[in-house]
Amino acid sequence: AQSVTQLGSHVSVSEGALVLLRCNYSSSVPPYLFWYVQYPNQGLQLLLKYTSAATLVKGINGFEAEFKKSETSFHLTKPSAHMSDAAEYFCAVSEVYSGNTPLVFGKGTRLSVIA
Amino acid sequence: DSGVTQTPKHLITATGQRVTLRCSPRSGDLSVYWYQQSLDQGLQFLIHYYNGEERAKGNILERFSAQQFPDLHSELNLSSLELGDSALYFCASSVLGTGTWNEQFFGPGTRLTVL
């Protein structure tokens, strides 16, 4: 069974500082991995995805994530935080090879950006 | 705007009642997924329909049921409601969902409050 663990339910950074949101996964087959962002009172928006191509994945809004198989990790980073980055971030995994693609989500990390 | 619509946006009802949540996928998308987001359980996959047929079930209670109609819209029926069913219910759609990865586009959600 697949699962996702996000370390830290709440991360607070200063504007302009590095953003690092941690995600570790467990999967019995090579997974597809995703980061989604949820702004208040909105649905989820895909930030970036890893689908077995390049291990360093670039997404929207300056975010990127690196797939590290040896560490079973897919941490999300952004060099310089902006106030507009304040939101809830979800890491998710999908075992595409099983024939269907429902997503398994982590518990989420709330990012606060301090001016 | 993802192109996925959900109605109603908010729903307040009493324990023991039955409600129906509606989802219209993006034009051309054949797959519809339902997810539940609650404070204690986080984001959980409930059920997946592809072109009118049920494809996968997640942590969906027996009191809950869903269907996808010929025009591809989907309805999630929740019956004998309990306080613990209060949550945000998301619908997502994708083009396919039969073994290859396709981005899931999320609707804005329906917030259900059971009093």
PDB file of C-alpha atoms in Angstrom:
ATOM      1  CA  ALA A   1       0.000   0.000   0.000  1.00  0.00           C
ATOM      2  CA  GLN A   2       1.176   3.465  -0.769  1.00  0.00           C
ATOM      3  CA  SER A   3       1.431   6.249   1.765  1.00  0.00           C
ATOM      4  CA  VAL A   4       2.830   9.739   2.107  1.00  0.00           C
ATOM      5  CA  THR A   5       4.305  11.419   5.157  1.00  0.00           C
ATOM      6  CA  GLN A   6       4.708  15.165   5.313  1.00  0.00           C
ATOM      7  CA  LEU A   7       6.994  16.295   8.095  1.00  0.00           C
ATOM      8  CA  GLY A   8       5.680  19.377   9.839  1.00  0.00           C
ATOM      9  CA  SER A   9       2.042  20.358   9.751  1.00  0.00           C
ATOM     10  CA  HIS A  10       3.019  24.027   9.860  1.00  0.00           C
ATOM     11  CA  VAL A  11       6.091  25.763   8.468  1.00  0.00           C
ATOM     12  CA  SER A  12       6.771  29.448   8.910  1.00  0.00           C
ATOM     13  CA  VAL A  13       9.380  31.358   6.879  1.00  0.00           C
ATOM     14  CA  SER A  14      10.305  34.964   6.381  1.00  0.00           C
ATOM     15  CA  GLU A  15       9.641  36.640   3.068  1.00  0.00           C
ATOM     16  CA  GLY A  16      12.665  36.066   0.826  1.00  0.00           C
ATOM     17  CA  ALA A  17      13.837  33.010   2.756  1.00  0.00           C
ATOM     18  CA  LEU A  18      14.171  29.470   1.461  1.00  0.00           C
ATOM     19  CA  VAL A  19      11.052  27.328   1.522  1.00  0.00           C
ATOM     20  CA  LEU A  20      11.543  23.619   2.242  1.00  0.00           C
ATOM     21  CA  LEU A  21       8.547  21.337   2.654  1.00  0.00           C
ATOM     22  CA  ARG A  22       9.331  17.701   3.323  1.00  0.00           C
ATOM     23  CA  CYS A  23       7.630  14.650   1.849  1.00  0.00           C
ATOM     24  CA  ASN A  24       8.502  10.978   2.152  1.00  0.00           C
ATOM     25  CA  TYR A  25       6.596   8.253   0.371  1.00  0.00           C
ATOM     26  CA  SER A  26       6.083   4.563   0.596  1.00  0.00           C
ATOM     27  CA  SER A  27       5.145   2.615  -2.487  1.00  0.00           C
ATOM     28  CA  SER A  28       5.521  -0.965  -3.661  1.00  0.00           C
ATOM     29  CA  VAL A  29       6.030   0.087  -7.274  1.00  0.00           C
ATOM     30  CA  PRO A  30       7.783   3.068  -8.873  1.00  0.00           C
ATOM     31  CA  PRO A  31       5.432   5.883  -7.994  1.00  0.00           C
ATOM     32  CA  TYR A  32       4.285   9.044  -9.587  1.00  0.00           C
ATOM     33  CA  LEU A  33       4.610  11.921  -7.136  1.00  0.00           C
ATOM     34  CA  PHE A  34       2.862  15.258  -6.962  1.00  0.00           C
ATOM     35  CA  TRP A  35       2.716  18.482  -5.019  1.00  0.00           C
ATOM     36  CA  TYR A  36      -0.578  20.320  -4.862  1.00  0.00           C
ATOM     37  CA  VAL A  37      -1.322  23.729  -3.365  1.00  0.00           C
ATOM     38  CA  GLN A  38      -4.596  24.766  -1.781  1.00  0.00           C
ATOM     39  CA  TYR A  39      -5.321  28.435  -1.213  1.00  0.00           C
ATOM     40  CA  PRO A  40      -8.011  29.360   1.323  1.00  0.00           C
ATOM     41  CA  ASN A  41     -11.509  28.424   0.204  1.00  0.00           C
ATOM     42  CA  GLN A  42     -10.249  27.015  -3.087  1.00  0.00           C
ATOM     43  CA  GLY A  43      -9.680  23.640  -4.667  1.00  0.00           C
ATOM     44  CA  LEU A  44      -6.314  22.004  -5.210  1.00  0.00           C
ATOM     45  CA  GLN A  45      -3.947  23.141  -7.921  1.00  0.00           C
ATOM     46  CA  LEU A  46      -1.118  21.014  -9.272  1.00  0.00           C
ATOM     47  CA  LEU A  47       2.278  22.608  -8.561  1.00  0.00           C
ATOM     48  CA  LEU A  48       4.484  19.957 -10.103  1.00  0.00           C
ATOM     49  CA  LYS A  49       4.745  16.256 -10.822  1.00  0.00           C
ATOM     50  CA  TYR A  50       7.335  13.509 -11.063  1.00  0.00           C
ATOM     51  CA  THR A  51       6.482  10.857 -13.623  1.00  0.00           C
ATOM     52  CA  SER A  52       9.778   8.921 -13.904  1.00  0.00           C
ATOM     53  CA  ALA A  53      11.568  11.353 -16.202  1.00  0.00           C
ATOM     54  CA  ALA A  54      14.006  13.914 -14.767  1.00  0.00           C
ATOM     55  CA  THR A  55      14.490  13.602 -11.012  1.00  0.00           C
ATOM     56  CA  LEU A  56      14.593  17.380 -10.535  1.00  0.00           C
ATOM     57  CA  VAL A  57      11.167  18.711 -11.405  1.00  0.00           C
ATOM     58  CA  LYS A  58      10.312  22.357 -11.907  1.00  0.00           C
ATOM     59  CA  GLY A  59       6.793  23.569 -11.318  1.00  0.00           C
ATOM     60  CA  ILE A  60       4.777  26.737 -11.313  1.00  0.00           C
ATOM     61  CA  ASN A  61       5.448  29.812  -9.197  1.00  0.00           C
ATOM     62  CA  GLY A  62       9.172  29.063  -8.866  1.00  0.00           C
ATOM     63  CA  PHE A  63       8.769  25.781  -6.958  1.00  0.00           C
ATOM     64  CA  GLU A  64      10.806  22.684  -7.643  1.00  0.00           C
ATOM     65  CA  ALA A  65      11.163  19.223  -6.125  1.00  0.00           C
ATOM     66  CA  GLU A  66      13.748  16.488  -6.341  1.00  0.00           C
ATOM     67  CA  PHE A  67      12.907  12.787  -6.431  1.00  0.00           C
ATOM     68  CA  LYS A  68      15.414  10.799  -4.376  1.00  0.00           C
ATOM     69  CA  LYS A  69      14.720   7.101  -4.609  1.00  0.00           C
ATOM     70  CA  SER A  70      17.375   6.135  -2.052  1.00  0.00           C
ATOM     71  CA  GLU A  71      15.731   8.399   0.518  1.00  0.00           C
ATOM     72  CA  THR A  72      12.142   7.810  -0.702  1.00  0.00           C
ATOM     73  CA  SER A  73      11.743  11.566  -0.609  1.00  0.00           C
ATOM     74  CA  PHE A  74      10.213  14.267  -2.778  1.00  0.00           C
ATOM     75  CA  HIS A  75      10.849  17.520  -0.932  1.00  0.00           C
ATOM     76  CA  LEU A  76       9.464  20.794  -2.273  1.00  0.00           C
ATOM     77  CA  THR A  77      11.665  23.886  -2.371  1.00  0.00           C
ATOM     78  CA  LYS A  78      11.557  27.496  -3.440  1.00  0.00           C
ATOM     79  CA  PRO A  79      14.628  29.742  -3.147  1.00  0.00           C
ATOM     80  CA  SER A  80      12.792  32.865  -2.046  1.00  0.00           C
ATOM     81  CA  ALA A  81       9.397  32.902  -0.346  1.00  0.00           C
ATOM     82  CA  HIS A  82       6.761  35.403  -1.349  1.00  0.00           C
ATOM     83  CA  MET A  83       3.755  36.469   0.673  1.00  0.00           C
ATOM     84  CA  SER A  84       1.498  34.952  -1.976  1.00  0.00           C
ATOM     85  CA  ASP A  85       2.998  31.499  -1.260  1.00  0.00           C
ATOM     86  CA  ALA A  86       1.089  31.274   2.012  1.00  0.00           C
ATOM     87  CA  ALA A  87      -1.191  28.270   1.546  1.00  0.00           C
ATOM     88  CA  GLU A  88      -1.613  24.577   2.352  1.00  0.00           C
ATOM     89  CA  TYR A  89       0.655  22.213   0.440  1.00  0.00           C
ATOM     90  CA  PHE A  90      -0.079  18.548  -0.152  1.00  0.00           C
ATOM     91  CA  CYS A  91       2.261  15.845  -1.343  1.00  0.00           C
ATOM     92  CA  ALA A  92       0.563  12.945  -3.119  1.00  0.00           C
ATOM     93  CA  VAL A  93       1.494   9.615  -4.661  1.00  0.00           C
ATOM     94  CA  SER A  94      -0.165   7.518  -7.315  1.00  0.00           C
ATOM     95  CA  GLU A  95       0.607   3.972  -8.342  1.00  0.00           C
ATOM     96  CA  VAL A  96      -0.176   4.360 -12.005  1.00  0.00           C
ATOM     97  CA  TYR A  97       0.725   0.803 -12.868  1.00  0.00           C
ATOM     98  CA  SER A  98      -2.181  -0.514 -10.875  1.00  0.00           C
ATOM     99  CA  GLY A  99      -4.483   0.543 -13.660  1.00  0.00           C
ATOM    100  CA  ASN A 100      -6.193   3.423 -11.968  1.00  0.00           C
ATOM    101  CA  THR A 101      -4.865   6.665 -10.691  1.00  0.00           C
ATOM    102  CA  PRO A 102      -6.476   7.824  -7.471  1.00  0.00           C
ATOM    103  CA  LEU A 103      -4.173   9.992  -5.451  1.00  0.00           C
ATOM    104  CA  VAL A 104      -3.016   9.234  -1.918  1.00  0.00           C
ATOM    105  CA  PHE A 105      -2.335  12.481  -0.082  1.00  0.00           C
ATOM    106  CA  GLY A 106      -0.207  13.424   2.872  1.00  0.00           C
ATOM    107  CA  LYS A 107      -1.751  15.328   5.782  1.00  0.00           C
ATOM    108  CA  GLY A 108      -0.619  18.648   4.363  1.00  0.00           C
ATOM    109  CA  THR A 109       1.746  21.397   5.469  1.00  0.00           C
ATOM    110  CA  ARG A 110       0.506  24.901   6.094  1.00  0.00           C
ATOM    111  CA  LEU A 111       3.054  27.465   4.939  1.00  0.00           C
ATOM    112  CA  SER A 112       3.043  30.880   6.574  1.00  0.00           C
ATOM    113  CA  VAL A 113       5.169  33.685   5.160  1.00  0.00           C
ATOM    114  CA  ILE A 114       6.156  36.472   7.531  1.00  0.00           C
ATOM    115  CA  ALA A 115       6.846  39.955   6.211  1.00  0.00           C
TER     116      ALA A 115
ATOM    117  CA  ASP B   1     -10.672  28.144 -12.728  1.00  0.00           C
ATOM    118  CA  SER B   2     -10.056  24.424 -13.318  1.00  0.00           C
ATOM    119  CA  GLY B   3     -13.184  23.918 -15.418  1.00  0.00           C
ATOM    120  CA  VAL B   4     -14.640  21.480 -12.888  1.00  0.00           C
ATOM    121  CA  THR B   5     -17.834  22.693 -11.266  1.00  0.00           C
ATOM    122  CA  GLN B   6     -19.394  21.509  -8.049  1.00  0.00           C
ATOM    123  CA  THR B   7     -22.759  22.353  -6.566  1.00  0.00           C
ATOM    124  CA  PRO B   8     -23.746  23.393  -4.046  1.00  0.00           C
ATOM    125  CA  LYS B   9     -20.814  25.306  -2.549  1.00  0.00           C
ATOM    126  CA  HIS B  10     -22.141  24.976   0.952  1.00  0.00           C
ATOM    127  CA  LEU B  11     -24.628  22.564   2.473  1.00  0.00           C
ATOM    128  CA  ILE B  12     -25.914  22.556   6.030  1.00  0.00           C
ATOM    129  CA  THR B  13     -28.098  19.704   7.151  1.00  0.00           C
ATOM    130  CA  ALA B  14     -29.024  17.635  10.184  1.00  0.00           C
ATOM    131  CA  THR B  15     -27.943  14.228  11.356  1.00  0.00           C
ATOM    132  CA  GLY B  16     -29.833  11.371   9.747  1.00  0.00           C
ATOM    133  CA  GLN B  17     -30.531  13.304   6.564  1.00  0.00           C
ATOM    134  CA  ARG B  18     -29.521  12.515   2.990  1.00  0.00           C
ATOM    135  CA  VAL B  19     -27.786  14.901   0.576  1.00  0.00           C
ATOM    136  CA  THR B  20     -26.580  14.817  -3.002  1.00  0.00           C
ATOM    137  CA  LEU B  21     -23.454  16.556  -4.207  1.00  0.00           C
ATOM    138  CA  ARG B  22     -23.043  17.232  -7.880  1.00  0.00           C
ATOM    139  CA  CYS B  23     -19.944  17.464 -10.041  1.00  0.00           C
ATOM    140  CA  SER B  24     -19.548  18.454 -13.671  1.00  0.00           C
ATOM    141  CA  PRO B  25     -16.152  17.487 -15.094  1.00  0.00           C
ATOM    142  CA  ARG B  26     -14.141  19.490 -17.580  1.00  0.00           C
ATOM    143  CA  SER B  27     -15.348  19.196 -21.142  1.00  0.00           C
ATOM    144  CA  GLY B  28     -13.923  16.014 -22.639  1.00  0.00           C
ATOM    145  CA  ASP B  29     -12.836  14.440 -19.353  1.00  0.00           C
ATOM    146  CA  LEU B  30     -14.094  10.891 -18.888  1.00  0.00           C
ATOM    147  CA  SER B  31     -12.897  10.248 -15.343  1.00  0.00           C
ATOM    148  CA  VAL B  32     -14.369  11.645 -12.156  1.00  0.00           C
ATOM    149  CA  TYR B  33     -12.820  11.173  -8.741  1.00  0.00           C
ATOM    150  CA  TRP B  34     -14.364  12.058  -5.378  1.00  0.00           C
ATOM    151  CA  TYR B  35     -12.252  13.005  -2.377  1.00  0.00           C
ATOM    152  CA  GLN B  36     -13.153  13.925   1.188  1.00  0.00           C
ATOM    153  CA  GLN B  37     -11.136  16.465   3.173  1.00  0.00           C
ATOM    154  CA  SER B  38     -11.717  16.470   6.911  1.00  0.00           C
ATOM    155  CA  LEU B  39      -9.706  17.785   9.825  1.00  0.00           C
ATOM    156  CA  ASP B  40      -9.013  14.392  11.340  1.00  0.00           C
ATOM    157  CA  GLN B  41      -8.633  12.228   8.227  1.00  0.00           C
ATOM    158  CA  GLY B  42      -7.086  14.721   5.835  1.00  0.00           C
ATOM    159  CA  LEU B  43      -7.665  14.266   2.098  1.00  0.00           C
ATOM    160  CA  GLN B  44      -8.975  10.802   1.272  1.00  0.00           C
ATOM    161  CA  PHE B  45      -9.938   9.203  -2.007  1.00  0.00           C
ATOM    162  CA  LEU B  46     -13.513   7.966  -2.011  1.00  0.00           C
ATOM    163  CA  ILE B  47     -14.383   6.628  -5.461  1.00  0.00           C
ATOM    164  CA  HIS B  48     -13.446   6.815  -9.143  1.00  0.00           C
ATOM    165  CA  TYR B  49     -15.736   6.593 -12.162  1.00  0.00           C
ATOM    166  CA  TYR B  50     -14.621   6.291 -15.747  1.00  0.00           C
ATOM    167  CA  ASN B  51     -17.105   6.811 -18.564  1.00  0.00           C
ATOM    168  CA  GLY B  52     -20.022   5.759 -16.402  1.00  0.00           C
ATOM    169  CA  GLU B  53     -18.403   2.751 -14.761  1.00  0.00           C
ATOM    170  CA  GLU B  54     -17.019   2.454 -11.259  1.00  0.00           C
ATOM    171  CA  ARG B  55     -13.254   1.903 -11.454  1.00  0.00           C
ATOM    172  CA  ALA B  56     -11.957   2.044  -7.919  1.00  0.00           C
ATOM    173  CA  LYS B  57     -13.172   2.466  -4.380  1.00  0.00           C
ATOM    174  CA  GLY B  58     -11.255   4.003  -1.561  1.00  0.00           C
ATOM    175  CA  ASN B  59     -12.344   4.727   1.989  1.00  0.00           C
ATOM    176  CA  ILE B  60     -15.974   5.193   1.105  1.00  0.00           C
ATOM    177  CA  LEU B  61     -18.574   4.347   3.710  1.00  0.00           C
ATOM    178  CA  GLU B  62     -21.491   2.060   2.847  1.00  0.00           C
ATOM    179  CA  ARG B  63     -23.818   4.994   3.582  1.00  0.00           C
ATOM    180  CA  PHE B  64     -22.215   6.821   0.655  1.00  0.00           C
ATOM    181  CA  SER B  65     -22.763   6.033  -3.000  1.00  0.00           C
ATOM    182  CA  ALA B  66     -21.964   7.662  -6.300  1.00  0.00           C
ATOM    183  CA  GLN B  67     -22.773   7.409  -9.956  1.00  0.00           C
ATOM    184  CA  GLN B  68     -21.693   8.920 -13.226  1.00  0.00           C
ATOM    185  CA  PHE B  69     -24.368   9.711 -15.765  1.00  0.00           C
ATOM    186  CA  PRO B  70     -24.269   9.444 -19.593  1.00  0.00           C
ATOM    187  CA  ASP B  71     -23.473  13.166 -19.851  1.00  0.00           C
ATOM    188  CA  LEU B  72     -20.483  12.393 -17.562  1.00  0.00           C
ATOM    189  CA  HIS B  73     -21.573  14.470 -14.613  1.00  0.00           C
ATOM    190  CA  SER B  74     -21.378  12.680 -11.299  1.00  0.00           C
ATOM    191  CA  GLU B  75     -23.327  12.706  -8.080  1.00  0.00           C
ATOM    192  CA  LEU B  76     -22.193  11.667  -4.630  1.00  0.00           C
ATOM    193  CA  ASN B  77     -25.026  10.609  -2.346  1.00  0.00           C
ATOM    194  CA  LEU B  78     -24.505  10.717   1.400  1.00  0.00           C
ATOM    195  CA  SER B  79     -27.198   9.190   3.607  1.00  0.00           C
ATOM    196  CA  SER B  80     -27.882   8.724   7.320  1.00  0.00           C
ATOM    197  CA  LEU B  81     -25.548  11.622   7.897  1.00  0.00           C
ATOM    198  CA  GLU B  82     -23.480  11.795  11.063  1.00  0.00           C
ATOM    199  CA  LEU B  83     -21.600  14.688  12.632  1.00  0.00           C
ATOM    200  CA  GLY B  84     -18.345  13.128  11.480  1.00  0.00           C
ATOM    201  CA  ASP B  85     -19.395  13.426   7.838  1.00  0.00           C
ATOM    202  CA  SER B  86     -18.873  17.176   8.025  1.00  0.00           C
ATOM    203  CA  ALA B  87     -16.087  17.839   5.553  1.00  0.00           C
ATOM    204  CA  LEU B  88     -15.086  19.406   2.285  1.00  0.00           C
ATOM    205  CA  TYR B  89     -15.907  17.129  -0.625  1.00  0.00           C
ATOM    206  CA  PHE B  90     -13.853  17.550  -3.772  1.00  0.00           C
ATOM    207  CA  CYS B  91     -14.486  16.273  -7.208  1.00  0.00           C
ATOM    208  CA  ALA B  92     -11.638  15.958  -9.709  1.00  0.00           C
ATOM    209  CA  SER B  93     -11.687  15.043 -13.356  1.00  0.00           C
ATOM    210  CA  SER B  94      -9.142  13.806 -15.835  1.00  0.00           C
ATOM    211  CA  VAL B  95      -9.159  12.798 -19.469  1.00  0.00           C
ATOM    212  CA  LEU B  96      -8.537   9.130 -18.850  1.00  0.00           C
ATOM    213  CA  GLY B  97      -7.697   7.091 -15.785  1.00  0.00           C
ATOM    214  CA  THR B  98      -7.040   3.658 -17.180  1.00  0.00           C
ATOM    215  CA  GLY B  99      -3.403   3.082 -16.361  1.00  0.00           C
ATOM    216  CA  THR B 100      -1.634   6.109 -17.710  1.00  0.00           C
ATOM    217  CA  TRP B 101      -1.217   9.228 -15.691  1.00  0.00           C
ATOM    218  CA  ASN B 102      -3.414  12.161 -16.498  1.00  0.00           C
ATOM    219  CA  GLU B 103      -3.558  15.311 -14.433  1.00  0.00           C
ATOM    220  CA  GLN B 104      -6.544  15.507 -12.153  1.00  0.00           C
ATOM    221  CA  PHE B 105      -8.217  18.913 -12.124  1.00  0.00           C
ATOM    222  CA  PHE B 106      -9.997  19.708  -8.896  1.00  0.00           C
ATOM    223  CA  GLY B 107     -13.245  21.542  -8.407  1.00  0.00           C
ATOM    224  CA  PRO B 108     -13.726  24.166  -5.676  1.00  0.00           C
ATOM    225  CA  GLY B 109     -15.407  21.672  -3.374  1.00  0.00           C
ATOM    226  CA  THR B 110     -18.682  21.401  -1.490  1.00  0.00           C
ATOM    227  CA  ARG B 111     -18.504  22.170   2.208  1.00  0.00           C
ATOM    228  CA  LEU B 112     -20.910  19.930   4.093  1.00  0.00           C
ATOM    229  CA  THR B 113     -21.853  20.769   7.658  1.00  0.00           C
ATOM    230  CA  VAL B 114     -23.904  18.260   9.616  1.00  0.00           C
ATOM    231  CA  LEU B 115     -25.538  19.664  12.741  1.00  0.00           C
TER     232      LEU B 115
END
